[in-house]
mmCIF file of N, CA and C in Angstrom:
data_model
loop_
_atom_site.group_PDB
_atom_site.id
_atom_site.type_symbol
_atom_site.label_atom_id
_atom_site.label_comp_id
_atom_site.label_asym_id
_atom_site.label_seq_id
_atom_site.Cartn_x
_atom_site.Cartn_y
_atom_site.Cartn_z
ATOM 1 N N PRO I 1 7.353 145.988 -192.747
ATOM 2 C CA PRO I 1 8.780 146.517 -192.437
ATOM 3 C C PRO I 1 8.617 147.422 -191.256
ATOM 4 N N ARG I 2 9.709 147.308 -190.392
ATOM 5 C CA ARG I 2 9.939 148.102 -189.197
ATOM 6 C C ARG I 2 10.901 149.166 -189.318
ATOM 7 N N GLY I 3 11.064 150.064 -188.467
ATOM 8 C CA GLY I 3 12.175 150.948 -188.607
ATOM 9 C C GLY I 3 11.832 152.525 -188.612
ATOM 10 N N SER I 4 12.648 153.427 -188.338
ATOM 11 C CA SER I 4 12.357 154.910 -188.401
ATOM 12 C C SER I 4 12.389 155.137 -189.811
ATOM 13 N N LEU I 5 11.413 156.176 -190.233
ATOM 14 C CA LEU I 5 11.461 156.670 -191.483
ATOM 15 C C LEU I 5 12.658 157.791 -191.239
ATOM 16 N N PRO I 6 13.383 158.043 -192.227
ATOM 17 C CA PRO I 6 13.523 157.573 -193.544
ATOM 18 C C PRO I 6 14.444 156.373 -193.632
ATOM 19 N N PHE I 7 14.820 155.888 -192.575
ATOM 20 C CA PHE I 7 15.825 154.784 -192.646
ATOM 21 C C PHE I 7 15.355 153.328 -193.216
ATOM 22 N N VAL I 8 14.214 153.307 -193.555
ATOM 23 C CA VAL I 8 13.509 152.128 -194.217
ATOM 24 C C VAL I 8 13.625 152.474 -195.686
ATOM 25 N N ALA I 9 14.250 151.428 -196.244
ATOM 26 C CA ALA I 9 14.244 151.508 -197.776
ATOM 27 C C ALA I 9 12.780 151.949 -198.254
ATOM 28 N N PRO I 10 12.678 152.806 -199.245
ATOM 29 C CA PRO I 10 11.301 153.064 -199.988
ATOM 30 C C PRO I 10 10.708 151.850 -200.394
ATOM 31 N N GLU I 11 11.414 151.035 -201.132
ATOM 32 C CA GLU I 11 10.792 149.862 -201.556
ATOM 33 C C GLU I 11 10.403 148.791 -200.776
ATOM 34 N N ALA I 12 10.869 148.855 -199.638
ATOM 35 C CA ALA I 12 10.454 147.914 -198.455
ATOM 36 C C ALA I 12 9.057 148.336 -197.863
ATOM 37 N N ILE I 13 8.815 149.788 -198.207
ATOM 38 C CA ILE I 13 7.427 150.092 -197.609
ATOM 39 C C ILE I 13 6.304 149.851 -198.874
ATOM 40 N N LEU I 14 6.814 150.586 -200.063
ATOM 41 C CA LEU I 14 5.947 150.840 -201.331
ATOM 42 C C LEU I 14 5.528 149.441 -201.751
ATOM 43 N N LEU I 15 6.721 148.536 -201.850
ATOM 44 C CA LEU I 15 6.378 147.370 -202.486
ATOM 45 C C LEU I 15 6.159 146.196 -201.629
ATOM 46 N N LYS I 16 6.422 146.555 -200.312
ATOM 47 C CA LYS I 16 6.166 145.737 -199.257
ATOM 48 C C LYS I 16 7.177 144.317 -199.402
ATOM 49 N N GLN I 17 8.320 144.569 -199.834
ATOM 50 C CA GLN I 17 9.375 143.500 -200.007
ATOM 51 C C GLN I 17 10.469 143.761 -198.968
ATOM 52 N N HIS I 18 11.149 142.741 -198.599
ATOM 53 C CA HIS I 18 12.320 143.229 -197.846
ATOM 54 C C HIS I 18 13.614 142.213 -198.258
ATOM 55 N N GLN I 19 14.349 142.986 -198.790
ATOM 56 C CA GLN I 19 15.620 142.295 -199.135
ATOM 57 C C GLN I 19 16.802 142.687 -198.339
ATOM 58 N N GLY I 20 17.392 142.085 -197.537
ATOM 59 C CA GLY I 20 18.240 142.548 -196.514
ATOM 60 C C GLY I 20 19.291 143.333 -197.021
ATOM 61 N N GLY I 21 20.226 142.860 -197.813
ATOM 62 C CA GLY I 21 21.241 143.603 -198.275
ATOM 63 C C GLY I 21 20.902 144.936 -198.964
ATOM 64 N N PRO I 22 20.145 145.046 -199.951
ATOM 65 C CA PRO I 22 19.918 146.470 -200.539
ATOM 66 C C PRO I 22 19.269 147.248 -199.360
ATOM 67 N N ALA I 23 18.407 146.847 -198.411
ATOM 68 C CA ALA I 23 17.796 147.609 -197.278
ATOM 69 C C ALA I 23 18.864 148.168 -196.454
ATOM 70 N N ASP I 24 19.826 147.172 -196.138
ATOM 71 C CA ASP I 24 21.030 147.549 -195.290
ATOM 72 C C ASP I 24 21.597 148.826 -196.017
ATOM 73 N N ILE I 25 22.015 148.558 -197.185
ATOM 74 C CA ILE I 25 22.832 149.626 -197.843
ATOM 75 C C ILE I 25 22.065 150.946 -197.793
ATOM 76 N N TRP I 26 20.690 151.018 -198.041
ATOM 77 C CA TRP I 26 19.951 152.082 -197.910
ATOM 78 C C TRP I 26 20.207 152.627 -196.715
ATOM 79 N N SER I 27 19.882 152.117 -195.568
ATOM 80 C CA SER I 27 20.080 152.831 -194.159
ATOM 81 C C SER I 27 21.336 153.301 -193.763
ATOM 82 N N LEU I 28 22.498 152.346 -194.348
ATOM 83 C CA LEU I 28 23.685 152.918 -194.120
ATOM 84 C C LEU I 28 23.985 154.295 -194.750
ATOM 85 N N SER I 29 23.367 154.250 -196.172
ATOM 86 C CA SER I 29 23.511 155.622 -197.076
ATOM 87 C C SER I 29 22.825 156.924 -196.205
ATOM 88 N N ILE I 30 21.821 156.530 -195.481
ATOM 89 C CA ILE I 30 21.068 157.566 -194.888
ATOM 90 C C ILE I 30 21.778 158.057 -193.770
ATOM 91 N N VAL I 31 22.502 157.195 -193.194
ATOM 92 C CA VAL I 31 23.284 157.555 -191.960
ATOM 93 C C VAL I 31 24.605 158.361 -192.428
ATOM 94 N N VAL I 32 25.268 157.941 -193.586
ATOM 95 C CA VAL I 32 26.428 158.739 -194.032
ATOM 96 C C VAL I 32 25.849 160.114 -194.482
ATOM 97 N N LEU I 33 24.566 160.205 -195.263
ATOM 98 C CA LEU I 33 24.217 161.541 -195.556
ATOM 99 C C LEU I 33 23.941 162.524 -194.288
ATOM 100 N N GLU I 34 23.569 161.809 -193.143
ATOM 101 C CA GLU I 34 23.379 162.749 -191.898
ATOM 102 C C GLU I 34 24.894 163.035 -191.505
ATOM 103 N N VAL I 35 25.820 162.157 -191.494
ATOM 104 C CA VAL I 35 27.119 162.636 -191.010
ATOM 105 C C VAL I 35 27.787 163.703 -191.970
ATOM 106 N N LEU I 36 27.431 163.686 -193.331
ATOM 107 C CA LEU I 36 28.045 164.507 -194.125
ATOM 108 C C LEU I 36 27.228 166.024 -194.047
ATOM 109 N N CYS I 37 25.902 165.956 -193.837
ATOM 110 C CA CYS I 37 25.039 166.960 -193.769
ATOM 111 C C CYS I 37 24.732 167.560 -192.418
ATOM 112 N N CYS I 38 23.698 166.832 -192.029
ATOM 113 C CA CYS I 38 23.097 167.294 -190.688
ATOM 114 C C CYS I 38 22.046 165.958 -190.427
ATOM 115 N N THR I 39 21.748 165.889 -188.994
ATOM 116 C CA THR I 39 20.818 164.904 -188.650
ATOM 117 C C THR I 39 19.418 165.451 -189.128
ATOM 118 N N ARG I 40 18.688 164.268 -189.678
ATOM 119 C CA ARG I 40 17.338 164.553 -190.099
ATOM 120 C C ARG I 40 17.214 165.126 -191.495
ATOM 121 N N ILE I 41 18.475 164.931 -192.196
ATOM 122 C CA ILE I 41 18.504 165.739 -193.431
ATOM 123 C C ILE I 41 17.432 165.453 -194.463
ATOM 124 N N LEU I 42 16.804 164.262 -194.621
ATOM 125 C CA LEU I 42 15.723 164.203 -195.705
ATOM 126 C C LEU I 42 14.608 164.781 -194.909
ATOM 127 N N GLU I 43 14.308 164.827 -193.775
ATOM 128 C CA GLU I 43 13.197 165.485 -193.348
ATOM 129 C C GLU I 43 13.015 166.948 -193.503
ATOM 130 N N ARG I 44 14.308 167.616 -193.315
ATOM 131 C CA ARG I 44 14.365 169.023 -193.689
ATOM 132 C C ARG I 44 14.501 169.349 -195.036
ATOM 133 N N ALA I 45 15.261 168.662 -195.877
ATOM 134 C CA ALA I 45 15.457 168.960 -197.210
ATOM 135 C C ALA I 45 14.275 168.706 -198.035
ATOM 136 N N LEU I 46 13.351 167.683 -197.709
ATOM 137 C CA LEU I 46 12.326 167.195 -198.400
ATOM 138 C C LEU I 46 11.108 167.816 -197.859
ATOM 139 N N HIS I 47 11.198 168.326 -196.670
ATOM 140 C CA HIS I 47 9.819 168.795 -195.800
ATOM 141 C C HIS I 47 8.934 167.684 -195.648
ATOM 142 N N LEU I 48 9.510 166.547 -195.187
ATOM 143 C CA LEU I 48 8.758 165.359 -194.835
ATOM 144 C C LEU I 48 8.215 165.576 -193.446
ATOM 145 N N GLU I 49 6.845 164.877 -193.252
ATOM 146 C CA GLU I 49 6.262 165.123 -192.007
ATOM 147 C C GLU I 49 6.358 163.715 -191.463
ATOM 148 N N ILE I 50 7.493 163.859 -190.575
ATOM 149 C CA ILE I 50 7.971 162.725 -189.618
ATOM 150 C C ILE I 50 8.056 163.245 -188.268
ATOM 151 N N SER I 51 7.665 162.533 -187.240
ATOM 152 C CA SER I 51 7.747 162.764 -185.792
ATOM 153 C C SER I 51 8.967 162.790 -185.421
ATOM 154 N N ALA I 52 9.464 163.326 -184.219
ATOM 155 C CA ALA I 52 10.767 163.192 -183.610
ATOM 156 C C ALA I 52 11.057 161.627 -183.328
ATOM 157 N N GLN I 53 10.068 160.773 -183.179
ATOM 158 C CA GLN I 53 10.237 159.385 -183.149
ATOM 159 C C GLN I 53 10.562 158.766 -184.401
ATOM 160 N N GLY I 54 10.488 159.354 -185.458
ATOM 161 C CA GLY I 54 10.796 158.702 -186.817
ATOM 162 C C GLY I 54 9.426 158.135 -187.374
ATOM 163 N N GLU I 55 8.257 158.703 -186.846
ATOM 164 C CA GLU I 55 7.083 158.086 -187.511
ATOM 165 C C GLU I 55 6.254 159.065 -188.402
ATOM 166 N N GLY I 56 5.443 158.558 -189.390
ATOM 167 C CA GLY I 56 4.572 159.406 -190.109
ATOM 168 C C GLY I 56 3.818 158.585 -191.164
ATOM 169 N N ASN I 57 3.260 159.066 -192.053
ATOM 170 C CA ASN I 57 2.518 158.263 -193.100
ATOM 171 C C ASN I 57 3.656 157.478 -193.936
ATOM 172 N N ARG I 58 3.813 156.427 -193.536
ATOM 173 C CA ARG I 58 4.780 155.612 -194.281
ATOM 174 C C ARG I 58 4.722 155.592 -195.751
ATOM 175 N N ALA I 59 3.637 155.487 -196.299
ATOM 176 C CA ALA I 59 3.513 155.291 -197.819
ATOM 177 C C ALA I 59 3.828 156.632 -198.400
ATOM 178 N N THR I 60 3.302 157.776 -197.809
ATOM 179 C CA THR I 60 3.513 159.113 -198.306
ATOM 180 C C THR I 60 5.037 159.380 -198.313
ATOM 181 N N VAL I 61 5.659 159.202 -197.256
ATOM 182 C CA VAL I 61 7.036 159.471 -196.990
ATOM 183 C C VAL I 61 7.970 158.652 -197.754
ATOM 184 N N ALA I 62 7.742 157.464 -197.997
ATOM 185 C CA ALA I 62 8.321 156.566 -198.956
ATOM 186 C C ALA I 62 8.304 156.901 -200.370
ATOM 187 N N SER I 63 7.067 157.410 -200.726
ATOM 188 C CA SER I 63 6.923 157.852 -202.098
ATOM 189 C C SER I 63 7.628 159.209 -202.420
ATOM 190 N N ASP I 64 7.743 159.998 -201.353
ATOM 191 C CA ASP I 64 8.367 161.385 -201.559
ATOM 192 C C ASP I 64 9.631 161.213 -201.627
ATOM 193 N N ILE I 65 10.473 160.231 -200.833
ATOM 194 C CA ILE I 65 11.910 159.962 -201.018
ATOM 195 C C ILE I 65 12.168 159.225 -202.110
ATOM 196 N N ALA I 66 11.414 158.319 -202.676
ATOM 197 C CA ALA I 66 11.777 157.688 -203.961
ATOM 198 C C ALA I 66 11.785 158.663 -205.080
ATOM 199 N N LYS I 67 10.712 159.592 -205.165
ATOM 200 C CA LYS I 67 10.544 160.677 -206.145
ATOM 201 C C LYS I 67 11.762 161.257 -206.390
ATOM 202 N N HIS I 68 12.277 161.759 -204.913
ATOM 203 C CA HIS I 68 13.386 162.794 -204.911
ATOM 204 C C HIS I 68 14.731 162.114 -205.440
ATOM 205 N N PHE I 69 14.996 160.854 -205.025
ATOM 206 C CA PHE I 69 16.207 160.055 -205.385
ATOM 207 C C PHE I 69 16.162 159.586 -206.863
ATOM 208 N N ASN I 70 14.987 159.453 -207.581
ATOM 209 C CA ASN I 70 14.967 159.304 -208.954
ATOM 210 C C ASN I 70 15.207 160.293 -209.765
ATOM 211 N N ALA I 71 15.351 161.697 -209.303
ATOM 212 C CA ALA I 71 15.806 162.672 -210.046
ATOM 213 C C ALA I 71 17.462 162.880 -210.139
ATOM 214 N N GLU I 72 17.932 162.904 -211.445
ATOM 215 C CA GLU I 72 19.430 162.972 -211.688
ATOM 216 C C GLU I 72 19.796 164.071 -210.755
ATOM 217 N N GLY I 73 21.029 163.685 -210.232
ATOM 218 C CA GLY I 73 21.845 164.791 -209.433
ATOM 219 C C GLY I 73 21.337 164.992 -207.880
ATOM 220 N N SER I 74 20.198 164.171 -207.573
ATOM 221 C CA SER I 74 19.490 164.727 -206.391
ATOM 222 C C SER I 74 20.519 164.634 -205.246
ATOM 223 N N THR I 75 21.272 163.550 -205.147
ATOM 224 C CA THR I 75 22.128 163.394 -203.859
ATOM 225 C C THR I 75 23.086 164.445 -203.852
ATOM 226 N N SER I 76 23.601 164.878 -205.157
ATOM 227 C CA SER I 76 24.732 165.942 -205.367
ATOM 228 C C SER I 76 24.070 167.151 -204.747
ATOM 229 N N ALA I 77 22.928 167.217 -205.183
ATOM 230 C CA ALA I 77 22.161 168.883 -204.774
ATOM 231 C C ALA I 77 22.097 168.723 -203.266
ATOM 232 N N LEU I 78 21.672 167.599 -202.614
ATOM 233 C CA LEU I 78 21.442 167.702 -201.209
ATOM 234 C C LEU I 78 22.767 168.013 -200.558
ATOM 235 N N LEU I 79 23.996 167.403 -200.962
ATOM 236 C CA LEU I 79 25.227 167.716 -200.354
ATOM 237 C C LEU I 79 25.858 169.080 -200.587
ATOM 238 N N SER I 80 25.308 169.606 -201.873
ATOM 239 C CA SER I 80 25.805 170.838 -202.155
ATOM 240 C C SER I 80 25.094 171.905 -201.207
ATOM 241 N N GLU I 81 23.774 171.661 -200.965
ATOM 242 C CA GLU I 81 22.992 172.830 -200.038
ATOM 243 C C GLU I 81 23.108 172.590 -198.791
ATOM 244 N N TYR I 82 23.241 171.328 -198.313
ATOM 245 C CA TYR I 82 23.180 171.001 -196.801
ATOM 246 C C TYR I 82 24.500 170.428 -196.164
ATOM 247 N N GLY I 83 25.487 170.345 -196.975
ATOM 248 C CA GLY I 83 26.757 169.701 -196.636
ATOM 249 C C GLY I 83 27.430 170.548 -195.405
ATOM 250 N N ARG I 84 28.007 169.786 -194.601
ATOM 251 C CA ARG I 84 28.709 170.659 -193.469
ATOM 252 C C ARG I 84 29.913 171.328 -194.080
ATOM 253 N N PRO I 85 29.950 172.729 -193.686
ATOM 254 C CA PRO I 85 31.029 173.665 -194.328
ATOM 255 C C PRO I 85 32.542 172.961 -194.018
ATOM 256 N N GLU I 86 32.782 172.335 -192.878
ATOM 257 C CA GLU I 86 34.005 171.754 -192.586
ATOM 258 C C GLU I 86 34.379 170.562 -193.480
ATOM 259 N N LEU I 87 33.403 169.980 -194.160
ATOM 260 C CA LEU I 87 33.653 168.834 -195.324
ATOM 261 C C LEU I 87 33.688 169.373 -196.495
ATOM 262 N N ALA I 88 33.780 170.449 -196.654
ATOM 263 C CA ALA I 88 33.693 171.037 -198.295
ATOM 264 C C ALA I 88 34.726 170.496 -199.087
ATOM 265 N N ASN I 89 35.874 170.251 -198.907
ATOM 266 C CA ASN I 89 36.852 169.659 -199.550
ATOM 267 C C ASN I 89 36.570 168.080 -199.762
ATOM 268 N N LEU I 90 35.852 167.450 -198.904
ATOM 269 C CA LEU I 90 35.695 166.078 -199.051
ATOM 270 C C LEU I 90 34.517 166.066 -200.079
ATOM 271 N N LEU I 91 33.545 166.806 -199.832
ATOM 272 C CA LEU I 91 32.200 166.870 -200.796
ATOM 273 C C LEU I 91 32.592 167.045 -202.142
ATOM 274 N N GLN I 92 33.580 167.998 -202.379
ATOM 275 C CA GLN I 92 34.180 168.413 -203.810
ATOM 276 C C GLN I 92 34.495 167.188 -204.499
ATOM 277 N N THR I 93 35.222 166.330 -203.628
ATOM 278 C CA THR I 93 35.731 165.086 -204.332
ATOM 279 C C THR I 93 34.850 164.067 -204.623
ATOM 280 N N VAL I 94 33.654 163.815 -203.908
ATOM 281 C CA VAL I 94 32.629 162.885 -204.092
ATOM 282 C C VAL I 94 31.599 163.522 -205.151
ATOM 283 N N THR I 95 31.491 164.691 -205.480
ATOM 284 C CA THR I 95 30.363 165.183 -206.145
ATOM 285 C C THR I 95 30.399 164.689 -207.616
ATOM 286 N N PRO I 96 31.457 164.565 -208.297
ATOM 287 C CA PRO I 96 31.554 164.131 -209.733
ATOM 288 C C PRO I 96 30.953 162.583 -209.867
ATOM 289 N N VAL I 97 31.197 161.961 -208.626
ATOM 290 C CA VAL I 97 30.707 160.361 -208.598
ATOM 291 C C VAL I 97 29.114 160.414 -208.672
ATOM 292 N N LEU I 98 28.831 161.282 -207.670
ATOM 293 C CA LEU I 98 27.185 161.230 -207.509
ATOM 294 C C LEU I 98 26.431 161.929 -208.554
ATOM 295 N N GLN I 99 26.995 162.524 -209.311
ATOM 296 C CA GLN I 99 26.409 163.249 -210.510
ATOM 297 C C GLN I 99 26.107 162.192 -211.803
ATOM 298 N N GLN I 100 26.805 161.162 -211.592
ATOM 299 C CA GLN I 100 26.680 160.119 -212.641
ATOM 300 C C GLN I 100 25.422 159.420 -212.519
#
């Protein structure tokens, strides 16, 4: 799989599979997280070692990302801690959905 980390779906790296639809949804989700929080949110929040060009140890980065998102409420926690202050009202409305 090609692409900049963390925009490549972890399963595409770890399982060496590529399913277009789910991989595209993953990539779009990371873009939305960056819009709601800040650029390079996963690198900052998870302390991932990724170069400015989006490169790093693909297996390690994918494993770290997968571990994080397997934890219940992890997306909600990211938004709570790193969400843009000007989007606070929006984030409050989506938090209950993300905690399920």
